[in-house]
CSV table of C-alpha atoms in Angstrom, one decimal:
chain,number,residue,atom,x,y,z
A,1,MET,CA,77.8,12.4,5.1
A,2,ARG,CA,79.9,14.7,6.0
A,3,SER,CA,82.6,16.7,4.1
A,4,SER,CA,85.5,15.8,6.4
A,5,THR,CA,84.5,12.5,6.3
A,6,THR,CA,84.7,12.3,2.6
A,7,ILE,CA,87.7,13.8,1.6
A,8,LYS,CA,89.6,11.9,4.4
A,9,LYS,CA,88.0,8.7,2.2
A,10,TYR,CA,89.0,9.9,-1.2
A,11,LEU,CA,92.0,10.5,0.8
A,12,LYS,CA,92.5,6.9,2.4
A,13,GLU,CA,91.4,4.8,-1.2
A,14,ALA,CA,92.4,7.1,-3.3
A,15,TRP,CA,96.0,7.9,-3.1
A,16,PRO,CA,97.5,5.7,-5.2
A,17,ILE,CA,95.7,7.6,-8.2
A,18,ILE,CA,96.3,11.3,-6.8
A,19,ILE,CA,100.5,10.6,-6.0
A,20,VAL,CA,100.6,9.1,-10.3
A,21,LEU,CA,97.6,12.1,-11.5
A,22,ASN,CA,100.5,14.9,-8.6
A,23,LEU,CA,103.9,12.8,-11.1
A,24,SER,CA,102.9,13.4,-13.4
A,25,ILE,CA,101.6,17.1,-13.9
A,26,LEU,CA,105.0,18.0,-12.4
A,27,GLY,CA,107.0,15.7,-14.9
A,28,CYS,CA,105.5,17.9,-17.4
A,29,LEU,CA,106.0,20.9,-16.0
A,30,SER,CA,109.0,20.0,-16.0
A,31,LEU,CA,109.9,19.1,-19.3
A,32,GLY,CA,107.8,22.3,-20.1
A,33,LEU,CA,110.4,24.9,-17.9
A,34,ARG,CA,113.5,22.8,-20.3
A,35,PHE,CA,111.9,24.8,-23.9
A,36,TYR,CA,110.6,27.5,-21.9
A,37,THR,CA,111.2,30.9,-23.1
A,38,PRO,CA,112.1,34.4,-21.7
A,39,PRO,CA,109.1,36.2,-23.0
A,40,VAL,CA,106.1,34.8,-20.4
A,41,HIS,CA,106.7,35.7,-17.5
A,42,ALA,CA,107.1,33.2,-15.0
A,43,PRO,CA,104.6,33.9,-11.3
A,44,ILE,CA,101.4,33.1,-14.4
A,45,VAL,CA,103.2,30.1,-15.7
A,46,PHE,CA,103.0,29.0,-12.3
A,47,LEU,CA,100.6,30.3,-12.3
A,48,LEU,CA,98.2,27.9,-15.7
A,49,VAL,CA,99.8,25.3,-13.7
A,50,ALA,CA,98.6,25.9,-10.1
A,51,SER,CA,95.3,25.6,-11.9
A,52,PHE,CA,95.2,23.5,-13.8
A,53,THR,CA,97.0,21.0,-11.3
A,54,ILE,CA,93.6,22.4,-9.1
A,55,PHE,CA,91.4,21.4,-12.2
A,56,VAL,CA,92.9,18.2,-12.3
A,57,ASN,CA,92.6,17.1,-8.6
A,58,PHE,CA,88.9,18.7,-8.9
A,59,SER,CA,87.5,16.7,-11.4
A,60,ALA,CA,89.6,13.7,-10.2
A,61,PHE,CA,87.9,13.9,-6.2
A,62,VAL,CA,84.1,14.8,-8.5
A,63,LEU,CA,84.8,11.2,-10.6
A,64,PHE,CA,85.7,9.2,-7.4
A,65,LEU,CA,82.1,10.8,-5.7
A,66,THR,CA,80.1,10.0,-8.7
A,67,GLU,CA,82.3,6.5,-9.1
A,68,LYS,CA,82.4,5.6,-5.7
A,69,ILE,CA,80.5,7.2,-2.9
A,70,LEU,CA,76.9,7.5,-5.0
A,71,PRO,CA,76.3,3.2,-5.9
A,72,LYS,CA,77.1,3.4,-1.4
A,73,GLU,CA,75.4,5.9,0.3
A,74,GLN,CA,72.5,7.5,-2.6
A,75,GLU,CA,71.7,4.7,-5.0
A,76,PHE,CA,71.3,1.9,-2.2
A,77,GLY,CA,68.7,4.5,-0.2
A,78,LYS,CA,67.1,5.3,-3.7
A,79,ILE,CA,66.3,1.3,-4.0
A,80,ILE,CA,65.9,1.3,-0.1
A,81,LYS,CA,63.0,3.1,-0.3
A,82,ARG,CA,61.5,2.0,-2.8
A,83,PHE,CA,61.9,-1.5,-1.0
A,84,ARG,CA,60.5,0.2,1.3
A,85,ARG,CA,57.3,2.3,-0.2
A,86,GLY,CA,56.2,-0.9,-2.2
A,87,ASP,CA,57.3,0.6,-6.0
A,88,SER,CA,57.0,-2.5,-7.9
A,89,ARG,CA,53.5,-2.2,-10.1
A,90,MET,CA,53.5,-6.1,-10.6
A,91,GLN,CA,53.7,-6.2,-6.2
A,92,ASN,CA,51.8,-3.7,-6.2
A,93,TYR,CA,47.8,-4.5,-8.9
A,94,VAL,CA,48.9,-7.3,-9.3
A,95,PHE,CA,50.7,-9.6,-7.1
A,96,PRO,CA,47.8,-11.0,-4.1
A,97,LEU,CA,48.3,-9.6,-0.6
A,98,ASP,CA,49.2,-11.5,2.1
A,99,TYR,CA,46.9,-13.6,3.8
A,100,VAL,CA,47.1,-15.3,7.1
A,101,ASP,CA,44.2,-17.8,8.6
A,102,GLU,CA,43.6,-20.4,10.9
A,103,ASN,CA,46.5,-22.7,8.6
A,104,TYR,CA,48.7,-21.3,7.5
A,105,GLU,CA,50.6,-17.5,7.2
A,106,ILE,CA,51.8,-16.4,3.4
A,107,ARG,CA,53.5,-13.6,2.4
A,108,GLY,CA,55.0,-12.7,-0.6
A,109,ARG,CA,57.5,-10.1,-1.8
A,110,CYS,CA,59.1,-9.0,-5.1
A,111,LEU,CA,62.2,-6.1,-5.8
A,112,THR,CA,61.9,-5.8,-9.7
A,113,TYR,CA,64.8,-4.2,-11.8
A,114,ASN,CA,62.4,-2.5,-13.6
A,115,PRO,CA,59.1,-1.2,-12.4
A,116,ILE,CA,57.4,-3.7,-14.7
A,117,GLY,CA,59.7,-7.4,-14.3
A,118,GLY,CA,59.5,-11.0,-15.5
A,119,ASP,CA,59.8,-12.8,-11.5
A,120,PHE,CA,56.0,-13.1,-9.8
A,121,TYR,CA,53.8,-14.8,-7.4
A,122,ASN,CA,50.6,-15.8,-6.6
A,123,PHE,CA,48.4,-17.9,-4.8
A,124,LEU,CA,44.9,-18.5,-3.4
A,125,LYS,CA,42.5,-22.0,-2.5
A,126,ASP,CA,40.4,-23.6,-4.5
A,127,LYS,CA,36.2,-24.9,-4.1
A,128,GLU,CA,38.3,-27.9,-1.8
A,129,GLY,CA,39.6,-25.8,0.4
A,130,ASN,CA,42.8,-26.6,-0.3
A,131,TYR,CA,45.8,-23.6,-1.0
A,132,TRP,CA,47.6,-23.6,-4.1
A,133,PHE,CA,51.0,-21.2,-4.1
A,134,GLY,CA,52.8,-20.4,-7.6
A,135,ILE,CA,56.4,-18.0,-7.8
A,136,GLY,CA,57.9,-17.9,-11.3
A,137,ASP,CA,60.7,-16.2,-12.8
A,138,THR,CA,59.9,-14.9,-16.9
A,139,SER,CA,63.3,-14.5,-18.9
A,140,GLY,CA,63.5,-11.4,-19.7
A,141,HIS,CA,63.1,-8.4,-17.8
A,142,GLY,CA,60.2,-5.4,-18.9
A,143,TYR,CA,56.7,-5.1,-20.1
A,144,VAL,CA,57.3,-8.2,-22.1
A,145,ALA,CA,58.0,-10.3,-19.2
A,146,GLY,CA,55.7,-9.1,-17.5
A,147,LEU,CA,52.7,-9.5,-19.5
A,148,PHE,CA,54.4,-14.1,-19.8
A,149,SER,CA,54.0,-13.9,-16.6
A,150,MET,CA,50.2,-12.1,-15.7
A,151,MET,CA,49.2,-14.6,-18.6
A,152,ILE,CA,50.9,-17.3,-16.2
A,153,MET,CA,49.2,-16.4,-13.7
A,154,ASN,CA,45.9,-16.1,-14.7
A,155,GLN,CA,45.9,-19.8,-16.2
A,156,MET,CA,47.2,-20.7,-12.9
A,157,SER,CA,43.5,-18.8,-11.2
A,158,HIS,CA,41.5,-21.6,-13.6
A,159,LEU,CA,43.2,-24.9,-14.3
A,160,ILE,CA,43.7,-25.6,-9.7
A,161,HIS,CA,39.7,-25.3,-9.8
A,162,LYS,CA,39.8,-28.4,-12.7
A,163,ASN,CA,42.7,-30.4,-11.8
A,164,GLU,CA,44.7,-32.4,-9.4
A,165,HIS,CA,47.8,-32.9,-9.3
A,166,PRO,CA,50.0,-29.3,-9.9
A,167,HIS,CA,52.6,-31.3,-12.7
A,168,GLU,CA,48.6,-31.2,-15.3
A,169,ILE,CA,48.3,-28.1,-14.9
A,170,ILE,CA,51.5,-27.0,-15.8
A,171,ASP,CA,51.0,-29.6,-18.8
A,172,GLN,CA,48.7,-27.4,-19.5
A,173,ILE,CA,49.3,-24.5,-18.9
A,174,ILE,CA,52.7,-25.3,-22.7
A,175,GLU,CA,49.1,-26.5,-24.3
A,176,HIS,CA,48.0,-23.1,-24.1
A,177,LEU,CA,51.2,-21.7,-24.8
A,178,GLU,CA,52.0,-22.6,-28.2
A,179,GLU,CA,48.5,-23.0,-28.8
A,180,ARG,CA,48.4,-18.9,-28.5
A,181,THR,CA,51.9,-19.1,-30.3
A,182,ASN,CA,50.5,-20.8,-33.6
A,183,THR,CA,47.7,-18.5,-33.0
A,184,TYR,CA,49.9,-15.2,-32.3
A,185,PRO,CA,53.6,-15.4,-35.1
A,186,HIS,CA,55.1,-12.9,-33.2
A,187,ILE,CA,55.7,-14.2,-30.3
A,188,HIS,CA,58.5,-15.1,-30.4
A,189,ARG,CA,59.7,-18.9,-28.8
A,190,SER,CA,63.0,-18.4,-27.5
A,191,LEU,CA,60.2,-16.2,-24.3
A,192,TYR,CA,60.3,-18.6,-21.1
A,193,ALA,CA,59.8,-19.2,-17.8
A,194,THR,CA,61.0,-20.9,-14.7
A,195,PHE,CA,57.7,-21.9,-12.1
A,196,LEU,CA,57.3,-24.0,-8.9
A,197,LEU,CA,53.0,-25.0,-8.6
A,198,MET,CA,53.0,-26.9,-4.6
A,199,LYS,CA,49.7,-27.5,-3.7
A,200,ALA,CA,48.6,-27.9,0.0
A,201,ASP,CA,46.0,-29.0,2.2
A,202,ALA,CA,45.5,-28.1,5.2
A,203,LYS,CA,47.0,-30.3,7.1
A,204,GLY,CA,49.7,-29.5,5.6
A,205,ASN,CA,50.5,-32.2,3.0
A,206,PHE,CA,52.2,-30.9,0.3
A,207,LEU,CA,52.3,-31.4,-3.8
A,208,HIS,CA,54.5,-30.3,-6.1
A,209,SER,CA,55.8,-29.8,-9.6
A,210,GLY,CA,57.9,-27.6,-11.3
A,211,ILE,CA,61.7,-26.2,-12.6
A,212,HIS,CA,62.9,-23.8,-9.9
A,213,PRO,CA,65.4,-22.5,-7.4
A,214,SER,CA,65.8,-24.9,-4.5
A,215,LEU,CA,62.9,-24.8,-1.7
A,216,VAL,CA,64.2,-24.5,2.3
A,217,LEU,CA,61.9,-25.9,4.5
A,218,TYR,CA,63.3,-24.4,8.6
A,219,LYS,CA,61.4,-27.5,10.7
A,220,SER,CA,61.0,-26.1,14.1
A,221,ARG,CA,61.8,-28.9,15.7
A,222,GLU,CA,64.3,-29.6,14.9
A,223,ASP,CA,66.0,-25.4,14.3
A,224,SER,CA,66.7,-27.1,11.1
A,225,ILE,CA,66.2,-26.1,7.6
A,226,GLU,CA,66.2,-29.1,4.9
A,227,ILE,CA,66.7,-28.4,0.8
A,228,VAL,CA,63.6,-29.7,-0.9
A,229,GLY,CA,64.5,-30.3,-4.5
A,230,THR,CA,61.9,-29.5,-8.3
A,231,ASP,CA,61.9,-30.9,-11.0
A,232,GLY,CA,59.8,-31.2,-13.6
A,233,LYS,CA,58.9,-28.9,-16.3
A,234,PHE,CA,59.4,-25.2,-17.8
A,235,LEU,CA,56.6,-23.4,-19.4
A,236,SER,CA,58.1,-23.0,-22.7
A,237,THR,CA,57.6,-24.1,-26.0
A,238,VAL,CA,60.6,-25.4,-27.0
A,239,MET,CA,63.4,-25.8,-23.9
A,240,ASN,CA,61.6,-29.2,-22.9
A,241,SER,CA,62.6,-32.5,-25.0
A,242,PRO,CA,60.3,-34.7,-26.5
A,243,LEU,CA,61.5,-37.7,-24.8
A,244,LYS,CA,61.2,-36.6,-21.0
A,245,LYS,CA,59.0,-39.0,-19.6
A,246,PRO,CA,56.3,-36.5,-17.6
A,247,LYS,CA,56.9,-37.3,-14.0
A,248,PRO,CA,54.4,-37.4,-11.6
A,249,SER,CA,54.6,-34.2,-8.9
A,250,GLN,CA,56.1,-34.6,-5.7
A,251,HIS,CA,55.4,-34.4,-2.3
A,252,PHE,CA,56.6,-33.4,1.4
A,253,LYS,CA,54.3,-32.2,4.4
A,254,MET,CA,55.5,-29.3,6.4
A,255,GLU,CA,55.0,-29.9,10.7
A,256,ARG,CA,52.6,-27.0,12.7
A,257,ASP,CA,55.8,-23.8,12.9
A,258,ASP,CA,57.4,-24.8,10.6
A,259,ILE,CA,58.1,-22.3,7.2
A,260,LEU,CA,58.4,-22.4,3.7
A,261,PHE,CA,61.1,-20.2,1.9
A,262,CYS,CA,60.1,-20.5,-2.3
A,263,PHE,CA,62.6,-17.8,-4.0
A,264,THR,CA,63.4,-16.7,-7.6
A,265,ASP,CA,67.3,-17.2,-8.5
A,266,GLY,CA,68.1,-13.2,-8.4
A,267,LEU,CA,67.5,-13.9,-4.7
A,268,PHE,CA,71.5,-15.5,-4.6
A,269,GLU,CA,72.8,-14.5,-7.9
A,270,GLN,CA,72.4,-10.5,-7.1
A,271,LYS,CA,76.9,-10.0,-7.2
A,272,ASN,CA,78.1,-7.3,-5.6
A,273,LYS,CA,81.3,-6.0,-8.4
A,274,SER,CA,83.8,-4.1,-5.6
A,275,ILE,CA,84.3,-8.5,-4.9
A,276,GLY,CA,83.6,-10.6,-7.3
A,277,GLY,CA,81.6,-12.2,-5.1
A,278,TYR,CA,77.0,-13.7,-5.7
A,279,TYR,CA,74.8,-14.0,-2.7
A,280,GLY,CA,74.6,-17.8,-2.5
A,281,GLU,CA,75.1,-19.0,0.7
A,282,ASN,CA,74.9,-16.6,1.4
A,283,LEU,CA,71.3,-16.8,1.1
A,284,TYR,CA,70.7,-19.7,3.1
A,285,LYS,CA,73.3,-19.3,7.1
A,286,PHE,CA,70.2,-16.5,6.5
A,287,LEU,CA,67.4,-18.8,6.7
A,288,GLU,CA,69.0,-20.5,9.1
A,289,THR,CA,70.3,-18.8,11.7
A,290,ALA,CA,67.5,-15.8,10.9
A,291,PRO,CA,64.9,-15.5,14.7
A,292,LYS,CA,61.4,-15.9,12.5
A,293,LYS,CA,58.7,-15.2,15.0
A,294,ASN,CA,57.7,-12.4,12.4
A,295,ILE,CA,58.0,-13.1,9.1
A,296,ARG,CA,57.1,-9.7,7.3
A,297,LYS,CA,59.8,-8.5,9.9
A,298,LEU,CA,62.9,-11.7,8.0
A,299,ILE,CA,61.8,-10.5,4.4
A,300,ASP,CA,62.8,-7.2,4.8
A,301,ASN,CA,65.9,-8.3,6.3
A,302,LEU,CA,66.8,-9.9,4.5
A,303,PHE,CA,65.9,-8.1,1.3
A,304,THR,CA,68.2,-4.9,2.9
A,305,ASP,CA,71.0,-7.1,3.6
A,306,ILE,CA,70.9,-8.5,-0.5
A,307,VAL,CA,70.7,-5.2,-1.5
A,308,LYS,CA,73.8,-4.3,0.5
A,309,HIS,CA,76.1,-6.5,-1.1
A,310,THR,CA,75.9,-5.5,-4.1
A,311,GLY,CA,76.6,-1.8,-2.7
A,312,GLY,CA,72.3,-0.5,-3.8
A,313,ARG,CA,73.0,-1.8,-7.6
A,314,ILE,CA,70.8,-5.0,-8.3
A,315,GLN,CA,71.7,-6.5,-11.0
A,316,ASP,CA,67.9,-9.1,-11.6
A,317,ASP,CA,64.1,-9.0,-10.2
A,318,MET,CA,64.4,-10.8,-7.0
A,319,SER,CA,61.7,-12.9,-4.9
A,320,LEU,CA,60.0,-14.3,-2.4
A,321,LEU,CA,57.2,-16.1,-1.6
A,322,VAL,CA,57.5,-17.4,2.4
A,323,VAL,CA,54.4,-20.3,4.7
A,324,ARG,CA,54.1,-20.3,8.2
A,325,LYS,CA,51.8,-23.9,8.9
A,326,PHE,CA,50.3,-23.5,12.1
């Protein structure tokens, strides 16, 4: 940003502070002159006052640059570069690569608050040719949340070859977590994850189970979006009520050219601190109106829009899993 533009921006946005600051200096000067003693030469006094005034105004300008310009310009640029080059260790080394075949186009993207985060997604095919999709959000940040997420992904990859329904697999993951927690008591029982597990055949018939944010299904034929609710259990040893009856997996169907958007709560809970508003409904508006021919570009544009909304400061991991039916 050019210096002249920066100064104009400073004068435009911080003028009340500038006026109060300089009036305070003038007030202190006038008060000081009342107790002025002749042995101190007047030019020296005015030189000291002028130097102090310049120092105070320069300090205010530097603080303005630090608090206003850096988050909007430099930090925004940094996080966009990090996002575009995929600087997320979980995504680089653990999450599956984008996949396209004759039935589906599957793409995922994750931007973590830390290099290792609690968000995760997974997709793979079982021995019968069914497609399995998982997306989740482990509580907390950092390596502990990342390890918990990898344990879930590992269990999912193992259990899809032994079970037919998503809710059965979720129950078995919870059982495995209970067994592991009993074996290693130092594991915090408060750690948990929201998790959505889906199974689809080649014709677009989906089964799903798990507590997670609702899905957004774009119906190509009607050119409209449909909200698909979720229900099931937390991946936790303490979060699920013992009185809650197990529910069978729910279902929906995707037709040709339909697109399914699955996301963690980090996408719509990103907050703009200046105006105090969450991204919220902007997410649904974006998914409804954005061009959908190129999914990869759509994901890039969505994440860029969210980062702009936050001023370059995301407050949580955010992940997106997108599935197009052919």
